[in-house]
PDB file of C-alpha atoms in Angstrom:
ATOM      1  CA  UNK A  22       6.313  71.438 -74.791  1.00  0.00           C
ATOM      2  CA  UNK A  23       4.995  69.916 -70.942  1.00  0.00           C
ATOM      3  CA  UNK A  24       1.923  70.966 -69.956  1.00  0.00           C
ATOM      4  CA  UNK A  25       2.117  70.742 -66.304  1.00  0.00           C
ATOM      5  CA  UNK A  26       5.901  71.576 -65.016  1.00  0.00           C
ATOM      6  CA  UNK A  27       6.770  71.110 -61.488  1.00  0.00           C
ATOM      7  CA  UNK A  28      10.442  72.190 -61.042  1.00  0.00           C
ATOM      8  CA  UNK A  29      10.750  71.115 -57.755  1.00  0.00           C
ATOM      9  CA  UNK A  30      11.100  67.284 -57.264  1.00  0.00           C
ATOM     10  CA  UNK A  31      11.889  67.680 -53.624  1.00  0.00           C
ATOM     11  CA  UNK A  32      11.173  70.388 -51.032  1.00  0.00           C
ATOM     12  CA  UNK A  33      12.268  70.689 -47.233  1.00  0.00           C
ATOM     13  CA  UNK A  34      10.221  72.708 -44.598  1.00  0.00           C
ATOM     14  CA  UNK A  35      10.460  73.294 -40.752  1.00  0.00           C
ATOM     15  CA  UNK A  36       7.528  72.172 -38.727  1.00  0.00           C
ATOM     16  CA  UNK A  37       5.576  75.240 -38.454  1.00  0.00           C
ATOM     17  CA  UNK A  38       7.115  77.398 -41.588  1.00  0.00           C
ATOM     18  CA  UNK A  39       5.532  78.470 -44.763  1.00  0.00           C
ATOM     19  CA  UNK A  40       6.261  76.690 -47.791  1.00  0.00           C
ATOM     20  CA  UNK A  41       5.641  77.112 -51.732  1.00  0.00           C
ATOM     21  CA  UNK A  42       5.351  74.524 -54.199  1.00  0.00           C
ATOM     22  CA  UNK A  43       6.225  75.662 -57.504  1.00  0.00           C
ATOM     23  CA  UNK A  44       3.425  74.876 -60.543  1.00  0.00           C
ATOM     24  CA  UNK A  45       3.598  76.335 -63.906  1.00  0.00           C
ATOM     25  CA  UNK A  46       1.137  75.537 -67.270  1.00  0.00           C
ATOM     26  CA  UNK A  47       0.970  75.542 -70.443  1.00  0.00           C
ATOM     27  CA  UNK A  48      -2.606  76.319 -72.541  1.00  0.00           C
ATOM     28  CA  UNK A  49      -4.287  78.589 -74.876  1.00  0.00           C
ATOM     29  CA  UNK A  50      -8.007  78.328 -73.785  1.00  0.00           C
ATOM     30  CA  UNK A  51      -8.995  81.030 -72.030  1.00  0.00           C
ATOM     31  CA  UNK A  52     -11.329  78.925 -69.648  1.00  0.00           C
ATOM     32  CA  UNK A  53      -9.973  75.978 -67.257  1.00  0.00           C
ATOM     33  CA  UNK A  54      -9.011  74.888 -63.853  1.00  0.00           C
ATOM     34  CA  UNK A  55      -5.879  74.437 -61.894  1.00  0.00           C
ATOM     35  CA  UNK A  56      -5.923  71.933 -59.082  1.00  0.00           C
ATOM     36  CA  UNK A  57      -3.561  70.409 -56.284  1.00  0.00           C
ATOM     37  CA  UNK A  58      -3.411  67.099 -54.810  1.00  0.00           C
ATOM     38  CA  UNK A  59      -1.311  65.372 -51.957  1.00  0.00           C
ATOM     39  CA  UNK A  60      -0.754  61.921 -51.760  1.00  0.00           C
ATOM     40  CA  UNK A  61       0.422  60.162 -48.948  1.00  0.00           C
ATOM     41  CA  UNK A  62       3.248  57.346 -48.492  1.00  0.00           C
ATOM     42  CA  UNK A  63       0.078  55.383 -48.654  1.00  0.00           C
ATOM     43  CA  UNK A  64      -0.533  56.325 -51.894  1.00  0.00           C
ATOM     44  CA  UNK A  65      -4.072  57.643 -52.102  1.00  0.00           C
ATOM     45  CA  UNK A  66      -4.715  60.718 -54.076  1.00  0.00           C
ATOM     46  CA  UNK A  67      -6.466  63.315 -51.988  1.00  0.00           C
ATOM     47  CA  UNK A  68      -8.072  66.426 -53.600  1.00  0.00           C
ATOM     48  CA  UNK A  69      -6.591  70.203 -52.005  1.00  0.00           C
ATOM     49  CA  UNK A  70      -7.853  73.137 -53.630  1.00  0.00           C
ATOM     50  CA  UNK A  71      -8.936  74.662 -57.252  1.00  0.00           C
ATOM     51  CA  UNK A  72      -8.925  77.425 -58.428  1.00  0.00           C
ATOM     52  CA  UNK A  73     -10.826  78.221 -61.973  1.00  0.00           C
ATOM     53  CA  UNK A  74      -8.839  80.928 -64.541  1.00  0.00           C
ATOM     54  CA  UNK A  75     -11.575  83.396 -64.526  1.00  0.00           C
ATOM     55  CA  UNK A  76     -11.544  83.500 -60.559  1.00  0.00           C
ATOM     56  CA  UNK A  77     -10.711  86.593 -59.726  1.00  0.00           C
ATOM     57  CA  UNK A  78      -9.105  86.074 -56.121  1.00  0.00           C
ATOM     58  CA  UNK A  79      -6.459  83.418 -55.200  1.00  0.00           C
ATOM     59  CA  UNK A  80      -7.956  80.079 -53.909  1.00  0.00           C
ATOM     60  CA  UNK A  81      -7.993  79.410 -50.333  1.00  0.00           C
ATOM     61  CA  UNK A  82      -8.928  75.940 -48.201  1.00  0.00           C
ATOM     62  CA  UNK A  83      -7.759  76.054 -44.318  1.00  0.00           C
ATOM     63  CA  UNK A  84      -3.861  76.279 -44.526  1.00  0.00           C
ATOM     64  CA  UNK A  85      -3.889  75.626 -48.588  1.00  0.00           C
ATOM     65  CA  UNK A  86      -3.629  78.638 -50.834  1.00  0.00           C
ATOM     66  CA  UNK A  87      -2.875  79.008 -54.642  1.00  0.00           C
ATOM     67  CA  UNK A  88      -1.023  81.622 -55.494  1.00  0.00           C
ATOM     68  CA  UNK A  89      -2.843  82.043 -58.867  1.00  0.00           C
ATOM     69  CA  UNK A  90      -0.692  84.147 -61.683  1.00  0.00           C
ATOM     70  CA  UNK A  91      -2.732  84.117 -64.649  1.00  0.00           C
ATOM     71  CA  UNK A  92       0.073  86.324 -67.195  1.00  0.00           C
ATOM     72  CA  UNK A  93       2.797  84.100 -65.712  1.00  0.00           C
ATOM     73  CA  UNK A  94       0.587  80.797 -65.924  1.00  0.00           C
ATOM     74  CA  UNK A  95       2.025  79.677 -62.066  1.00  0.00           C
ATOM     75  CA  UNK A  96      -0.016  78.418 -60.317  1.00  0.00           C
ATOM     76  CA  UNK A  97       1.959  77.723 -56.713  1.00  0.00           C
ATOM     77  CA  UNK A  98       0.720  75.910 -53.978  1.00  0.00           C
ATOM     78  CA  UNK A  99       1.281  77.441 -50.300  1.00  0.00           C
ATOM     79  CA  UNK A 100       1.546  75.738 -47.555  1.00  0.00           C
ATOM     80  CA  UNK A 101       1.270  77.524 -44.108  1.00  0.00           C
ATOM     81  CA  UNK A 102       1.969  76.381 -40.407  1.00  0.00           C
ATOM     82  CA  UNK A 103       3.098  73.204 -42.050  1.00  0.00           C
ATOM     83  CA  UNK A 104       2.882  70.150 -39.742  1.00  0.00           C
ATOM     84  CA  UNK A 105       5.120  66.597 -39.684  1.00  0.00           C
ATOM     85  CA  UNK A 106       1.502  64.910 -41.293  1.00  0.00           C
ATOM     86  CA  UNK A 107       2.078  67.490 -44.385  1.00  0.00           C
ATOM     87  CA  UNK A 108       4.966  65.010 -45.679  1.00  0.00           C
ATOM     88  CA  UNK A 109       4.038  63.824 -48.806  1.00  0.00           C
ATOM     89  CA  UNK A 110       4.608  64.033 -52.629  1.00  0.00           C
ATOM     90  CA  UNK A 111       2.259  67.435 -54.020  1.00  0.00           C
ATOM     91  CA  UNK A 112       0.819  67.174 -57.614  1.00  0.00           C
ATOM     92  CA  UNK A 113      -0.105  70.345 -59.620  1.00  0.00           C
ATOM     93  CA  UNK A 114      -2.408  69.068 -62.727  1.00  0.00           C
ATOM     94  CA  UNK A 115      -4.928  71.544 -65.186  1.00  0.00           C
ATOM     95  CA  UNK A 116      -7.746  70.714 -67.235  1.00  0.00           C
ATOM     96  CA  UNK A 117      -6.184  72.904 -70.335  1.00  0.00           C
ATOM     97  CA  UNK A 118     -10.302  73.344 -71.343  1.00  0.00           C
ATOM     98  CA  UNK A 119     -10.932  70.044 -71.437  1.00  0.00           C
ATOM     99  CA  UNK A 120     -15.387  69.120 -71.213  1.00  0.00           C
ATOM    100  CA  UNK A 121     -14.091  65.371 -70.598  1.00  0.00           C
ATOM    101  CA  UNK A 122     -12.962  66.084 -67.377  1.00  0.00           C
ATOM    102  CA  UNK A 123      -9.228  65.068 -68.681  1.00  0.00           C
ATOM    103  CA  UNK A 124      -6.396  66.350 -66.103  1.00  0.00           C
ATOM    104  CA  UNK A 125      -2.913  67.146 -67.046  1.00  0.00           C
ATOM    105  CA  UNK A 126      -0.200  66.433 -64.099  1.00  0.00           C
ATOM    106  CA  UNK A 127       2.748  67.158 -62.877  1.00  0.00           C
ATOM    107  CA  UNK A 128       5.501  64.822 -62.129  1.00  0.00           C
ATOM    108  CA  UNK A 129       4.887  66.059 -58.300  1.00  0.00           C
ATOM    109  CA  UNK A 130       7.280  67.376 -55.783  1.00  0.00           C
ATOM    110  CA  UNK A 131       8.093  65.383 -52.969  1.00  0.00           C
ATOM    111  CA  UNK A 132       7.704  67.545 -49.583  1.00  0.00           C
ATOM    112  CA  UNK A 133       9.180  66.110 -46.393  1.00  0.00           C
ATOM    113  CA  UNK A 134       8.575  68.464 -42.855  1.00  0.00           C
ATOM    114  CA  UNK A 135      10.937  68.270 -40.537  1.00  0.00           C
ATOM    115  CA  UNK A 136      10.868  68.745 -36.693  1.00  0.00           C
TER     116      UNK A 136
ATOM    117  CA  UNK B   9     -18.576  61.590 -50.196  1.00  0.00           C
ATOM    118  CA  UNK B  10     -17.617  60.021 -53.232  1.00  0.00           C
ATOM    119  CA  UNK B  11     -16.358  56.434 -52.917  1.00  0.00           C
ATOM    120  CA  UNK B  12     -13.738  54.963 -56.028  1.00  0.00           C
ATOM    121  CA  UNK B  13     -12.681  51.174 -54.921  1.00  0.00           C
ATOM    122  CA  UNK B  14     -10.386  49.124 -56.607  1.00  0.00           C
ATOM    123  CA  UNK B  15     -10.596  45.392 -56.526  1.00  0.00           C
ATOM    124  CA  UNK B  16      -7.351  44.754 -55.528  1.00  0.00           C
ATOM    125  CA  UNK B  17      -4.967  47.017 -53.785  1.00  0.00           C
ATOM    126  CA  UNK B  18      -2.256  44.320 -54.384  1.00  0.00           C
ATOM    127  CA  UNK B  19      -1.914  41.927 -57.468  1.00  0.00           C
ATOM    128  CA  UNK B  20       0.728  39.727 -58.712  1.00  0.00           C
ATOM    129  CA  UNK B  21       0.441  37.854 -62.308  1.00  0.00           C
ATOM    130  CA  UNK B  22       2.486  36.521 -64.326  1.00  0.00           C
ATOM    131  CA  UNK B  23       4.142  37.372 -67.982  1.00  0.00           C
ATOM    132  CA  UNK B  24       1.291  36.603 -70.560  1.00  0.00           C
ATOM    133  CA  UNK B  25      -2.069  36.274 -68.440  1.00  0.00           C
ATOM    134  CA  UNK B  26      -4.828  38.682 -68.951  1.00  0.00           C
ATOM    135  CA  UNK B  27      -5.346  40.810 -66.221  1.00  0.00           C
ATOM    136  CA  UNK B  28      -8.339  43.326 -65.065  1.00  0.00           C
ATOM    137  CA  UNK B  29      -8.289  45.668 -63.193  1.00  0.00           C
ATOM    138  CA  UNK B  30     -11.618  46.917 -61.682  1.00  0.00           C
ATOM    139  CA  UNK B  31     -12.645  49.785 -60.608  1.00  0.00           C
ATOM    140  CA  UNK B  32     -16.293  50.809 -59.281  1.00  0.00           C
ATOM    141  CA  UNK B  33     -17.469  54.272 -58.463  1.00  0.00           C
ATOM    142  CA  UNK B  34     -21.041  55.148 -56.460  1.00  0.00           C
ATOM    143  CA  UNK B  35     -21.038  58.790 -56.942  1.00  0.00           C
ATOM    144  CA  UNK B  36     -23.141  59.045 -60.695  1.00  0.00           C
ATOM    145  CA  UNK B  37     -20.102  60.486 -62.519  1.00  0.00           C
ATOM    146  CA  UNK B  38     -19.877  60.338 -65.967  1.00  0.00           C
ATOM    147  CA  UNK B  39     -16.030  60.726 -66.497  1.00  0.00           C
ATOM    148  CA  UNK B  40     -13.843  57.739 -65.302  1.00  0.00           C
ATOM    149  CA  UNK B  41      -9.742  57.836 -65.645  1.00  0.00           C
ATOM    150  CA  UNK B  42      -7.158  54.961 -65.888  1.00  0.00           C
ATOM    151  CA  UNK B  43      -3.514  56.203 -64.916  1.00  0.00           C
ATOM    152  CA  UNK B  44      -0.345  54.360 -64.040  1.00  0.00           C
ATOM    153  CA  UNK B  45       2.112  55.593 -61.637  1.00  0.00           C
ATOM    154  CA  UNK B  46       5.930  55.153 -62.374  1.00  0.00           C
ATOM    155  CA  UNK B  47       8.448  57.071 -60.184  1.00  0.00           C
ATOM    156  CA  UNK B  48       9.564  60.035 -61.119  1.00  0.00           C
ATOM    157  CA  UNK B  49       7.698  60.100 -63.879  1.00  0.00           C
ATOM    158  CA  UNK B  50       3.773  61.185 -62.425  1.00  0.00           C
ATOM    159  CA  UNK B  51       0.354  59.719 -63.699  1.00  0.00           C
ATOM    160  CA  UNK B  52       0.087  59.149 -67.049  1.00  0.00           C
ATOM    161  CA  UNK B  53      -3.372  58.400 -68.313  1.00  0.00           C
ATOM    162  CA  UNK B  54      -4.017  55.189 -69.709  1.00  0.00           C
ATOM    163  CA  UNK B  55      -7.636  55.647 -70.817  1.00  0.00           C
ATOM    164  CA  UNK B  56     -11.000  57.483 -70.192  1.00  0.00           C
ATOM    165  CA  UNK B  57     -14.069  57.221 -70.579  1.00  0.00           C
ATOM    166  CA  UNK B  58     -17.154  60.264 -70.938  1.00  0.00           C
ATOM    167  CA  UNK B  59     -20.069  57.934 -71.097  1.00  0.00           C
ATOM    168  CA  UNK B  60     -21.246  54.504 -71.110  1.00  0.00           C
ATOM    169  CA  UNK B  61     -19.281  52.517 -73.989  1.00  0.00           C
ATOM    170  CA  UNK B  62     -17.435  55.454 -74.914  1.00  0.00           C
ATOM    171  CA  UNK B  63     -13.983  55.876 -74.235  1.00  0.00           C
ATOM    172  CA  UNK B  64     -11.084  57.457 -74.952  1.00  0.00           C
ATOM    173  CA  UNK B  65      -7.449  56.537 -75.517  1.00  0.00           C
ATOM    174  CA  UNK B  66      -4.713  58.747 -73.214  1.00  0.00           C
ATOM    175  CA  UNK B  67      -1.199  58.856 -73.781  1.00  0.00           C
ATOM    176  CA  UNK B  68      -0.224  55.139 -72.837  1.00  0.00           C
ATOM    177  CA  UNK B  69      -2.499  53.649 -74.311  1.00  0.00           C
ATOM    178  CA  UNK B  70      -0.348  50.296 -75.739  1.00  0.00           C
ATOM    179  CA  UNK B  71      -0.787  46.913 -74.432  1.00  0.00           C
ATOM    180  CA  UNK B  72      -4.172  47.788 -72.216  1.00  0.00           C
ATOM    181  CA  UNK B  73      -7.728  47.636 -73.093  1.00  0.00           C
ATOM    182  CA  UNK B  74     -10.758  49.158 -71.456  1.00  0.00           C
ATOM    183  CA  UNK B  75     -14.225  48.387 -70.872  1.00  0.00           C
ATOM    184  CA  UNK B  76     -17.087  50.481 -69.696  1.00  0.00           C
ATOM    185  CA  UNK B  77     -20.538  48.369 -69.466  1.00  0.00           C
ATOM    186  CA  UNK B  78     -22.067  49.906 -66.967  1.00  0.00           C
ATOM    187  CA  UNK B  79     -21.916  53.846 -65.620  1.00  0.00           C
ATOM    188  CA  UNK B  80     -20.469  52.692 -62.065  1.00  0.00           C
ATOM    189  CA  UNK B  81     -18.079  50.261 -63.714  1.00  0.00           C
ATOM    190  CA  UNK B  82     -15.037  50.810 -65.736  1.00  0.00           C
ATOM    191  CA  UNK B  83     -12.380  47.962 -66.030  1.00  0.00           C
ATOM    192  CA  UNK B  84      -9.212  48.008 -67.120  1.00  0.00           C
ATOM    193  CA  UNK B  85      -7.572  44.844 -69.158  1.00  0.00           C
ATOM    194  CA  UNK B  86      -3.711  43.992 -69.793  1.00  0.00           C
ATOM    195  CA  UNK B  87      -4.382  41.571 -72.716  1.00  0.00           C
ATOM    196  CA  UNK B  88      -0.903  39.938 -72.259  1.00  0.00           C
ATOM    197  CA  UNK B  89       0.852  41.118 -69.359  1.00  0.00           C
ATOM    198  CA  UNK B  90       4.568  41.779 -69.321  1.00  0.00           C
ATOM    199  CA  UNK B  91       7.326  43.069 -66.942  1.00  0.00           C
ATOM    200  CA  UNK B  92       7.134  46.455 -68.125  1.00  0.00           C
ATOM    201  CA  UNK B  93       3.976  46.816 -66.639  1.00  0.00           C
ATOM    202  CA  UNK B  94       5.082  46.135 -63.005  1.00  0.00           C
ATOM    203  CA  UNK B  95       3.122  49.536 -61.397  1.00  0.00           C
ATOM    204  CA  UNK B  96       0.851  51.851 -59.730  1.00  0.00           C
ATOM    205  CA  UNK B  97      -2.369  51.606 -61.194  1.00  0.00           C
ATOM    206  CA  UNK B  98      -4.992  54.624 -60.710  1.00  0.00           C
ATOM    207  CA  UNK B  99      -9.030  55.100 -60.633  1.00  0.00           C
ATOM    208  CA  UNK B 100     -10.524  58.264 -60.472  1.00  0.00           C
ATOM    209  CA  UNK B 101     -13.854  59.627 -61.559  1.00  0.00           C
ATOM    210  CA  UNK B 102     -15.432  62.936 -62.129  1.00  0.00           C
ATOM    211  CA  UNK B 103     -18.119  64.920 -62.901  1.00  0.00           C
ATOM    212  CA  UNK B 104     -19.338  66.110 -65.934  1.00  0.00           C
ATOM    213  CA  UNK B 105     -18.978  70.352 -66.276  1.00  0.00           C
ATOM    214  CA  UNK B 106     -17.223  73.044 -68.507  1.00  0.00           C
ATOM    215  CA  UNK B 107     -14.241  74.289 -68.245  1.00  0.00           C
ATOM    216  CA  UNK B 108     -14.209  76.609 -65.509  1.00  0.00           C
ATOM    217  CA  UNK B 109     -15.391  74.269 -62.989  1.00  0.00           C
ATOM    218  CA  UNK B 110     -14.848  72.332 -60.093  1.00  0.00           C
ATOM    219  CA  UNK B 111     -14.959  69.007 -61.264  1.00  0.00           C
ATOM    220  CA  UNK B 112     -11.742  67.269 -59.579  1.00  0.00           C
ATOM    221  CA  UNK B 113     -10.959  64.133 -60.028  1.00  0.00           C
ATOM    222  CA  UNK B 114     -11.547  61.146 -57.126  1.00  0.00           C
ATOM    223  CA  UNK B 115      -9.211  58.832 -56.968  1.00  0.00           C
ATOM    224  CA  UNK B 116      -9.202  54.843 -55.811  1.00  0.00           C
ATOM    225  CA  UNK B 117      -6.558  53.668 -53.477  1.00  0.00           C
ATOM    226  CA  UNK B 118      -4.827  52.871 -56.226  1.00  0.00           C
ATOM    227  CA  UNK B 119      -3.510  49.002 -57.073  1.00  0.00           C
ATOM    228  CA  UNK B 120       0.092  47.961 -57.718  1.00  0.00           C
ATOM    229  CA  UNK B 121       0.492  44.981 -59.458  1.00  0.00           C
ATOM    230  CA  UNK B 122       3.384  43.259 -60.175  1.00  0.00           C
ATOM    231  CA  UNK B 123       4.010  40.941 -63.539  1.00  0.00           C
ATOM    232  CA  UNK B 124       6.747  38.152 -63.042  1.00  0.00           C
TER     233      UNK B 124
END
């Protein structure tokens, strides 16, 4: 089974609108972390936001928030007030309880923001 | 800020050559990783290391080896380069921690490797 699933290969959103990028994960460990990364066309991977499995509240970082639904094993990224510079590939990842720092990445969602 | 530096941004080599990709991090991180990234396939882990001289195979180790003689440096070696190893290679590092600890991986800018 896929450890991390991103079902949306591509998403489009108009500038200033909010957008949700989907991510579901598979792990049997009770303690794990979830991460989102952004990769612009220039290629660098930029860490955006982290959610721990025991965190009581959804993580937020500026315009990014994580809609964490533990029972559904879902960790969707919400970007509010989209900007043209948000156009990029977005990757969801989980450590699946690894103590060695290993992350399992989804295949990514290409977000395009149009004016 | 964490800095992960990959030795080359672009590299062109010939089939059969032995190729070295170097990665250096400046944050005293225990863990280091090598990925390759191909369109539609996301990031696939080749090898990782959680300590000096320690290594673990990832999902696609065939045709690759690694070396970690010093904590800050992690090298990826293509023993005999082939055209199907043309790809983007990304190095990353992270601090040690238990699960449920915020230890993201920090990435280098990547090396676009072409094997002709």
